[in-house]
Amino acid sequence: MSETLPSQQPIGIFDSGVGGLSVLRAIRAELPHEDVLYFGDQAHIPYGSRGKDAVRDFSVGITRFLLNQGAKLIVVACNTASAAALHELRLMFPDISFVGMEPAVKPAAETTQSGKVGILATPTTFSGELYASVVERFARGVEIYTSSCPGLVEQIESGALETDATRAILEDALNPMLAAGVDTIVMGCTHYPFVIPLIQAITGPSVRTIDPAPAIARQTRRLLTGSDLLNGQSQLGELRFFTSAEPKNLSQLLLTLLGETGLVTGVRWEQGSIIPD
Ligand code: DGL
């Protein structure tokens, strides 16, 4: 039997649910030959209103699971998990490269004309040190307006990208920002890029939305290249999905959100570890 080269191992990506698919979509465009293992912790969604310790424990359990499945690099495709756990994950797994999310305050601050920027993210992301640090480093002289869009993650998880209820949540978040003169809106939660068309319909074309996923995909490429882990296969990479909730629900959403599908396996949590069903 031939041995699998480290470069031929898959990339591991995780999120509380389907949000990380916005990151997978960009990774797919940037690195089409990579095999991918995607984990959605849908049994625990939403992470954004849970405490930091709980989200950190979930993130550690999922990382262990993905590494056991052969992942060569981990993308924490969740701002909330990055805020709660990225630092600890890097300490706990020093031989593994991690790519994490942080609210894209820097490109927003560099390009805003009005000097007013809106950020949409979860309460746990806003209360974390990572957010405080990007604002401190990059938002000098820029006024920041924030909203956690209560209920929006749940709408997106149910595939309701264009319903009246989703529009109402977004209008509540965006109207005060628009009234204040915001011209740039940062997607600080990986679920939110899926409602960018609706956001743009509300804001009009003069407001710019920033989805950090393409930059995350480029960073993933840089790290793989730097450690000689780029997959050299010529065929399109294989996608495999795991969910801690009902596999059928995730399967159904994949085509809508990602535009393609793959094998979806259900898993369950048992005492902090993930067990295949
Ligand atoms: N997708 C996650 C993020 O980027 C959060 C969703 C949740 O609250 O579970 O923050």
GROMACS .gro file of C-alpha atoms and ligand atoms in nm:
model
  287
    1MET     CA    1   0.000   0.000   0.000
    2SER     CA    2   0.143   0.341  -0.091
    3GLU     CA    3   0.177   0.587   0.194
    4THR     CA    4  -0.016   0.917   0.180
    5LEU     CA    5   0.221   1.212   0.153
    6PRO     CA    6   0.153   1.493   0.405
    7SER     CA    7   0.072   1.723   0.111
    8GLN     CA    8  -0.202   1.481   0.001
    9GLN     CA    9  -0.382   1.505   0.334
   10PRO     CA   10  -0.695   1.722   0.350
   11ILE     CA   11  -0.741   2.072   0.489
   12GLY     CA   12  -0.968   2.077   0.798
   13ILE     CA   13  -1.222   2.361   0.822
   14PHE     CA   14  -1.472   2.418   1.102
   15ASP     CA   15  -1.750   2.649   1.212
   16SER     CA   16  -2.049   2.634   1.445
   17GLY     CA   17  -2.262   2.556   1.139
   18VAL     CA   18  -2.286   2.656   0.775
   19GLY     CA   19  -2.105   2.991   0.809
   20GLY     CA   20  -1.767   2.840   0.733
   21LEU     CA   21  -1.903   2.740   0.393
   22SER     CA   22  -1.847   3.104   0.291
   23VAL     CA   23  -1.478   3.043   0.366
   24LEU     CA   24  -1.480   2.700   0.199
   25ARG     CA   25  -1.629   2.864  -0.113
   26ALA     CA   26  -1.328   3.098  -0.133
   27ILE     CA   27  -1.080   2.818  -0.055
   28ARG     CA   28  -1.236   2.611  -0.330
   29ALA     CA   29  -1.182   2.895  -0.578
   30GLU     CA   30  -0.823   2.957  -0.463
   31LEU     CA   31  -0.716   2.595  -0.404
   32PRO     CA   32  -0.939   2.368  -0.615
   33HIS     CA   33  -0.706   2.068  -0.589
   34GLU     CA   34  -0.715   2.048  -0.211
   35ASP     CA   35  -0.924   1.779  -0.042
   36VAL     CA   36  -1.129   1.927   0.242
   37LEU     CA   37  -1.289   1.800   0.564
   38TYR     CA   38  -1.557   2.044   0.682
   39PHE     CA   39  -1.705   2.026   1.032
   40GLY     CA   40  -2.023   2.214   1.131
   41ASP     CA   41  -2.099   2.196   1.503
   42GLN     CA   42  -2.470   2.244   1.444
   43ALA     CA   43  -2.564   2.075   1.773
   44HIS     CA   44  -2.413   2.375   1.954
   45ILE     CA   45  -2.514   2.661   1.729
   46PRO     CA   46  -2.513   2.955   1.792
   47TYR     CA   47  -2.163   2.991   1.934
   48GLY     CA   48  -2.203   3.368   1.936
   49SER     CA   49  -2.416   3.381   2.249
   50ARG     CA   50  -2.219   3.116   2.440
   51GLY     CA   51  -1.933   3.197   2.674
   52LYS     CA   52  -1.572   3.191   2.564
   53ASP     CA   53  -1.485   2.879   2.767
   54ALA     CA   54  -1.756   2.666   2.608
   55VAL     CA   55  -1.660   2.776   2.255
   56ARG     CA   56  -1.293   2.709   2.332
   57ASP     CA   57  -1.374   2.355   2.453
   58PHE     CA   58  -1.580   2.283   2.139
   59SER     CA   59  -1.299   2.417   1.920
   60VAL     CA   60  -1.040   2.194   2.087
   61GLY     CA   61  -1.263   1.885   2.048
   62ILE     CA   62  -1.327   1.961   1.680
   63THR     CA   63  -0.958   2.027   1.610
   64ARG     CA   64  -0.865   1.691   1.767
   65PHE     CA   65  -1.130   1.519   1.557
   66LEU     CA   66  -1.011   1.681   1.232
   67LEU     CA   67  -0.648   1.598   1.308
   68ASN     CA   68  -0.748   1.235   1.380
   69GLN     CA   69  -0.916   1.234   1.039
   70GLY     CA   70  -0.582   1.335   0.884
   71ALA     CA   71  -0.611   1.716   0.846
   72LYS     CA   72  -0.278   1.882   0.758
   73LEU     CA   73  -0.384   2.239   0.843
   74ILE     CA   74  -0.687   2.380   1.025
   75VAL     CA   75  -0.894   2.678   0.915
   76VAL     CA   76  -1.100   2.814   1.203
   77ALA     CA   77  -1.373   2.944   0.971
   78CYS     CA   78  -1.564   3.109   1.253
   79ASN     CA   79  -1.492   3.451   1.400
   80THR     CA   80  -1.642   3.351   1.733
   81ALA     CA   81  -1.427   3.037   1.766
   82SER     CA   82  -1.120   3.233   1.653
   83ALA     CA   83  -1.188   3.494   1.920
   84ALA     CA   84  -1.241   3.230   2.189
   85ALA     CA   85  -0.985   2.965   2.097
   86LEU     CA   86  -0.727   3.048   1.830
   87HIS     CA   87  -0.457   3.149   2.077
   88GLU     CA   88  -0.502   2.831   2.285
   89LEU     CA   89  -0.524   2.608   1.976
   90ARG     CA   90  -0.186   2.735   1.855
   91LEU     CA   91  -0.035   2.663   2.197
   92MET     CA   92  -0.193   2.318   2.224
   93PHE     CA   93  -0.104   2.203   1.872
   94PRO     CA   94   0.229   2.375   1.800
   95ASP     CA   95   0.311   2.157   1.497
   96ILE     CA   96  -0.008   2.246   1.312
   97SER     CA   97  -0.069   2.561   1.108
   98PHE     CA   98  -0.396   2.739   1.191
   99VAL     CA   99  -0.570   3.002   0.983
  100GLY     CA  100  -0.816   3.210   1.188
  101MET     CA  101  -1.067   3.486   1.127
  102GLU     CA  102  -1.055   3.840   1.262
  103PRO     CA  103  -1.295   4.121   1.174
  104ALA     CA  104  -1.158   4.293   0.862
  105VAL     CA  105  -1.123   4.632   1.031
  106LYS     CA  106  -0.792   4.707   0.856
  107PRO     CA  107  -0.913   4.701   0.492
  108ALA     CA  108  -1.230   4.883   0.600
  109ALA     CA  109  -1.035   5.159   0.774
  110GLU     CA  110  -0.803   5.191   0.474
  111THR     CA  111  -1.079   5.235   0.219
  112THR     CA  112  -1.363   5.420   0.395
  113GLN     CA  113  -1.427   5.766   0.253
  114SER     CA  114  -1.672   5.878   0.521
  115GLY     CA  115  -1.450   5.757   0.808
  116LYS     CA  116  -1.745   5.554   0.937
  117VAL     CA  117  -1.746   5.177   0.929
  118GLY     CA  118  -2.008   4.922   1.035
  119ILE     CA  119  -1.915   4.582   1.175
  120LEU     CA  120  -2.155   4.289   1.197
  121ALA     CA  121  -2.038   4.010   1.432
  122THR     CA  122  -2.156   3.800   1.726
  123PRO     CA  123  -2.159   3.913   2.093
  124THR     CA  124  -1.875   3.670   2.179
  125THR     CA  125  -1.661   3.813   1.897
  126PHE     CA  126  -1.726   4.172   2.011
  127SER     CA  127  -1.638   4.092   2.372
  128GLY     CA  128  -1.310   3.916   2.286
  129GLU     CA  129  -0.953   4.044   2.301
  130LEU     CA  130  -0.897   3.980   1.929
  131TYR     CA  131  -1.165   4.233   1.833
  132ALA     CA  132  -1.033   4.489   2.085
  133SER     CA  133  -0.687   4.443   1.943
  134VAL     CA  134  -0.781   4.492   1.573
  135VAL     CA  135  -0.980   4.803   1.662
  136GLU     CA  136  -0.691   4.935   1.869
  137ARG     CA  137  -0.437   4.865   1.593
  138PHE     CA  138  -0.627   4.957   1.279
  139ALA     CA  139  -0.926   5.179   1.353
  140ARG     CA  140  -0.751   5.498   1.463
  141GLY     CA  141  -0.946   5.796   1.339
  142VAL     CA  142  -1.235   5.582   1.218
  143GLU     CA  143  -1.577   5.571   1.383
  144ILE     CA  144  -1.704   5.217   1.431
  145TYR     CA  145  -2.072   5.119   1.449
  146THR     CA  146  -2.153   4.764   1.555
  147SER     CA  147  -2.444   4.523   1.551
  148SER     CA  148  -2.470   4.158   1.646
  149CYS     CA  149  -2.782   4.107   1.428
  150PRO     CA  150  -2.973   3.890   1.681
  151GLY     CA  151  -3.134   3.592   1.512
  152LEU     CA  152  -2.949   3.626   1.180
  153VAL     CA  153  -2.729   3.317   1.226
  154GLU     CA  154  -3.041   3.106   1.288
  155GLN     CA  155  -3.209   3.246   0.974
  156ILE     CA  156  -2.907   3.158   0.761
  157GLU     CA  157  -2.884   2.811   0.918
  158SER     CA  158  -3.240   2.749   0.805
  159GLY     CA  159  -3.161   2.868   0.451
  160ALA     CA  160  -3.380   3.179   0.487
  161LEU     CA  161  -3.152   3.414   0.292
  162GLU     CA  162  -3.418   3.644   0.151
  163THR     CA  163  -3.723   3.623   0.376
  164ASP     CA  164  -3.907   3.915   0.537
  165ALA     CA  165  -3.779   3.807   0.881
  166THR     CA  166  -3.417   3.812   0.761
  167ARG     CA  167  -3.470   4.151   0.598
  168ALA     CA  168  -3.620   4.289   0.921
  169ILE     CA  169  -3.315   4.177   1.125
  170LEU     CA  170  -3.081   4.339   0.872
  171GLU     CA  171  -3.281   4.662   0.854
  172ASP     CA  172  -3.268   4.692   1.234
  173ALA     CA  173  -2.890   4.654   1.218
  174LEU     CA  174  -2.819   4.863   0.911
  175ASN     CA  175  -3.060   5.157   0.926
  176PRO     CA  176  -2.886   5.326   1.222
  177MET     CA  177  -2.551   5.272   1.050
  178LEU     CA  178  -2.676   5.422   0.725
  179ALA     CA  179  -2.824   5.717   0.912
  180ALA     CA  180  -2.483   5.775   1.072
  181GLY     CA  181  -2.308   5.782   0.731
  182VAL     CA  182  -2.136   5.445   0.727
  183ASP     CA  183  -1.997   5.362   0.380
  184THR     CA  184  -1.830   5.026   0.454
  185ILE     CA  185  -1.972   4.720   0.627
  186VAL     CA  186  -1.753   4.435   0.750
  187MET     CA  187  -1.882   4.078   0.769
  188GLY     CA  188  -1.737   3.985   1.109
  189CYS     CA  189  -1.922   3.653   1.118
  190THR     CA  190  -1.873   3.388   0.852
  191HIS     CA  191  -2.247   3.329   0.819
  192TYR     CA  192  -2.316   3.684   0.705
  193PRO     CA  193  -2.159   3.682   0.355
  194PHE     CA  194  -2.453   3.466   0.249
  195VAL     CA  195  -2.683   3.765   0.296
  196ILE     CA  196  -2.461   4.020   0.120
  197PRO     CA  197  -2.712   4.043  -0.171
  198LEU     CA  198  -2.985   4.139   0.078
  199ILE     CA  199  -2.750   4.375   0.265
  200GLN     CA  200  -2.664   4.548  -0.064
  201ALA     CA  201  -3.033   4.570  -0.153
  202ILE     CA  202  -3.090   4.759   0.175
  203THR     CA  203  -2.779   4.980   0.164
  204GLY     CA  204  -2.770   5.054  -0.210
  205PRO     CA  205  -2.454   5.040  -0.422
  206SER     CA  206  -2.269   5.329  -0.256
  207VAL     CA  207  -2.197   5.117   0.053
  208ARG     CA  208  -1.919   4.859   0.026
  209THR     CA  209  -1.939   4.521   0.197
  210ILE     CA  210  -1.624   4.334   0.297
  211ASP     CA  211  -1.619   3.953   0.300
  212PRO     CA  212  -1.280   3.844   0.436
  213ALA     CA  213  -1.303   3.492   0.287
  214PRO     CA  214  -1.086   3.552  -0.025
  215ALA     CA  215  -0.806   3.693   0.196
  216ILE     CA  216  -0.838   3.389   0.425
  217ALA     CA  217  -0.809   3.159   0.122
  218ARG     CA  218  -0.494   3.340   0.006
  219GLN     CA  219  -0.346   3.310   0.356
  220THR     CA  220  -0.425   2.936   0.350
  221ARG     CA  221  -0.237   2.907   0.020
  222ARG     CA  222   0.062   3.099   0.163
  223LEU     CA  223   0.084   2.870   0.468
  224LEU     CA  224   0.053   2.552   0.260
  225THR     CA  225   0.314   2.675   0.014
  226GLY     CA  226   0.548   2.778   0.295
  227SER     CA  227   0.539   2.435   0.454
  228ASP     CA  228   0.545   2.245   0.124
  229LEU     CA  229   0.196   2.109   0.183
  230LEU     CA  230   0.017   2.215  -0.138
  231ASN     CA  231  -0.161   1.918  -0.290
  232GLY     CA  232  -0.015   1.849  -0.634
  233GLN     CA  233  -0.298   1.627  -0.760
  234SER     CA  234  -0.449   1.726  -1.092
  235GLN     CA  235  -0.811   1.637  -1.017
  236LEU     CA  236  -1.060   1.853  -0.826
  237GLY     CA  237  -1.024   1.798  -0.451
  238GLU     CA  238  -1.280   1.590  -0.265
  239LEU     CA  239  -1.514   1.752  -0.010
  240ARG     CA  240  -1.632   1.563   0.300
  241PHE     CA  241  -1.866   1.711   0.558
  242PHE     CA  242  -1.936   1.629   0.922
  243THR     CA  243  -2.215   1.767   1.136
  244SER     CA  244  -2.304   1.715   1.501
  245ALA     CA  245  -2.676   1.756   1.405
  246GLU     CA  246  -2.896   1.601   1.136
  247PRO     CA  247  -2.687   1.524   0.820
  248LYS     CA  248  -2.991   1.560   0.593
  249ASN     CA  249  -3.035   1.928   0.682
  250LEU     CA  250  -2.674   2.010   0.601
  251SER     CA  251  -2.689   1.811   0.277
  252GLN     CA  252  -2.988   2.013   0.163
  253LEU     CA  253  -2.821   2.347   0.235
  254LEU     CA  254  -2.492   2.265   0.065
  255LEU     CA  255  -2.621   2.318  -0.287
  256THR     CA  256  -2.786   2.649  -0.195
  257LEU     CA  257  -2.491   2.791  -0.004
  258LEU     CA  258  -2.189   2.629  -0.166
  259GLY     CA  259  -2.317   2.536  -0.510
  260GLU     CA  260  -2.184   2.182  -0.475
  261THR     CA  261  -2.214   1.892  -0.239
  262GLY     CA  262  -2.025   1.595  -0.093
  263LEU     CA  263  -2.062   1.309   0.151
  264VAL     CA  264  -2.217   1.430   0.480
  265THR     CA  265  -2.159   1.221   0.794
  266GLY     CA  266  -2.335   1.267   1.127
  267VAL     CA  267  -2.124   1.262   1.444
  268ARG     CA  268  -2.206   1.309   1.812
  269TRP     CA  269  -2.037   1.465   2.111
  270GLU     CA  270  -1.956   1.243   2.406
  271GLN     CA  271  -1.774   1.388   2.706
  272GLY     CA  272  -1.590   1.650   2.504
  273SER     CA  273  -1.495   1.415   2.219
  274ILE     CA  274  -1.656   1.363   1.881
  275ILE     CA  275  -1.769   1.013   1.788
  276PRO     CA  276  -1.889   0.907   1.440
  277ASP     CA  277  -2.259   0.805   1.459
  278DGL     N1  278  -2.008   3.172   1.203
  278DGL     C1  279  -1.975   3.217   1.333
  278DGL     C2  280  -1.881   3.336   1.330
  278DGL     O1  281  -1.813   3.356   1.234
  278DGL     C3  282  -2.081   3.243   1.435
  278DGL     C4  283  -2.212   3.183   1.430
  278DGL     C5  284  -2.265   3.146   1.566
  278DGL     O2  285  -2.302   3.233   1.646
  278DGL     O3  286  -2.264   3.026   1.591
  278DGL     O4  287  -1.871   3.409   1.424
   0.00000   0.00000   0.00000
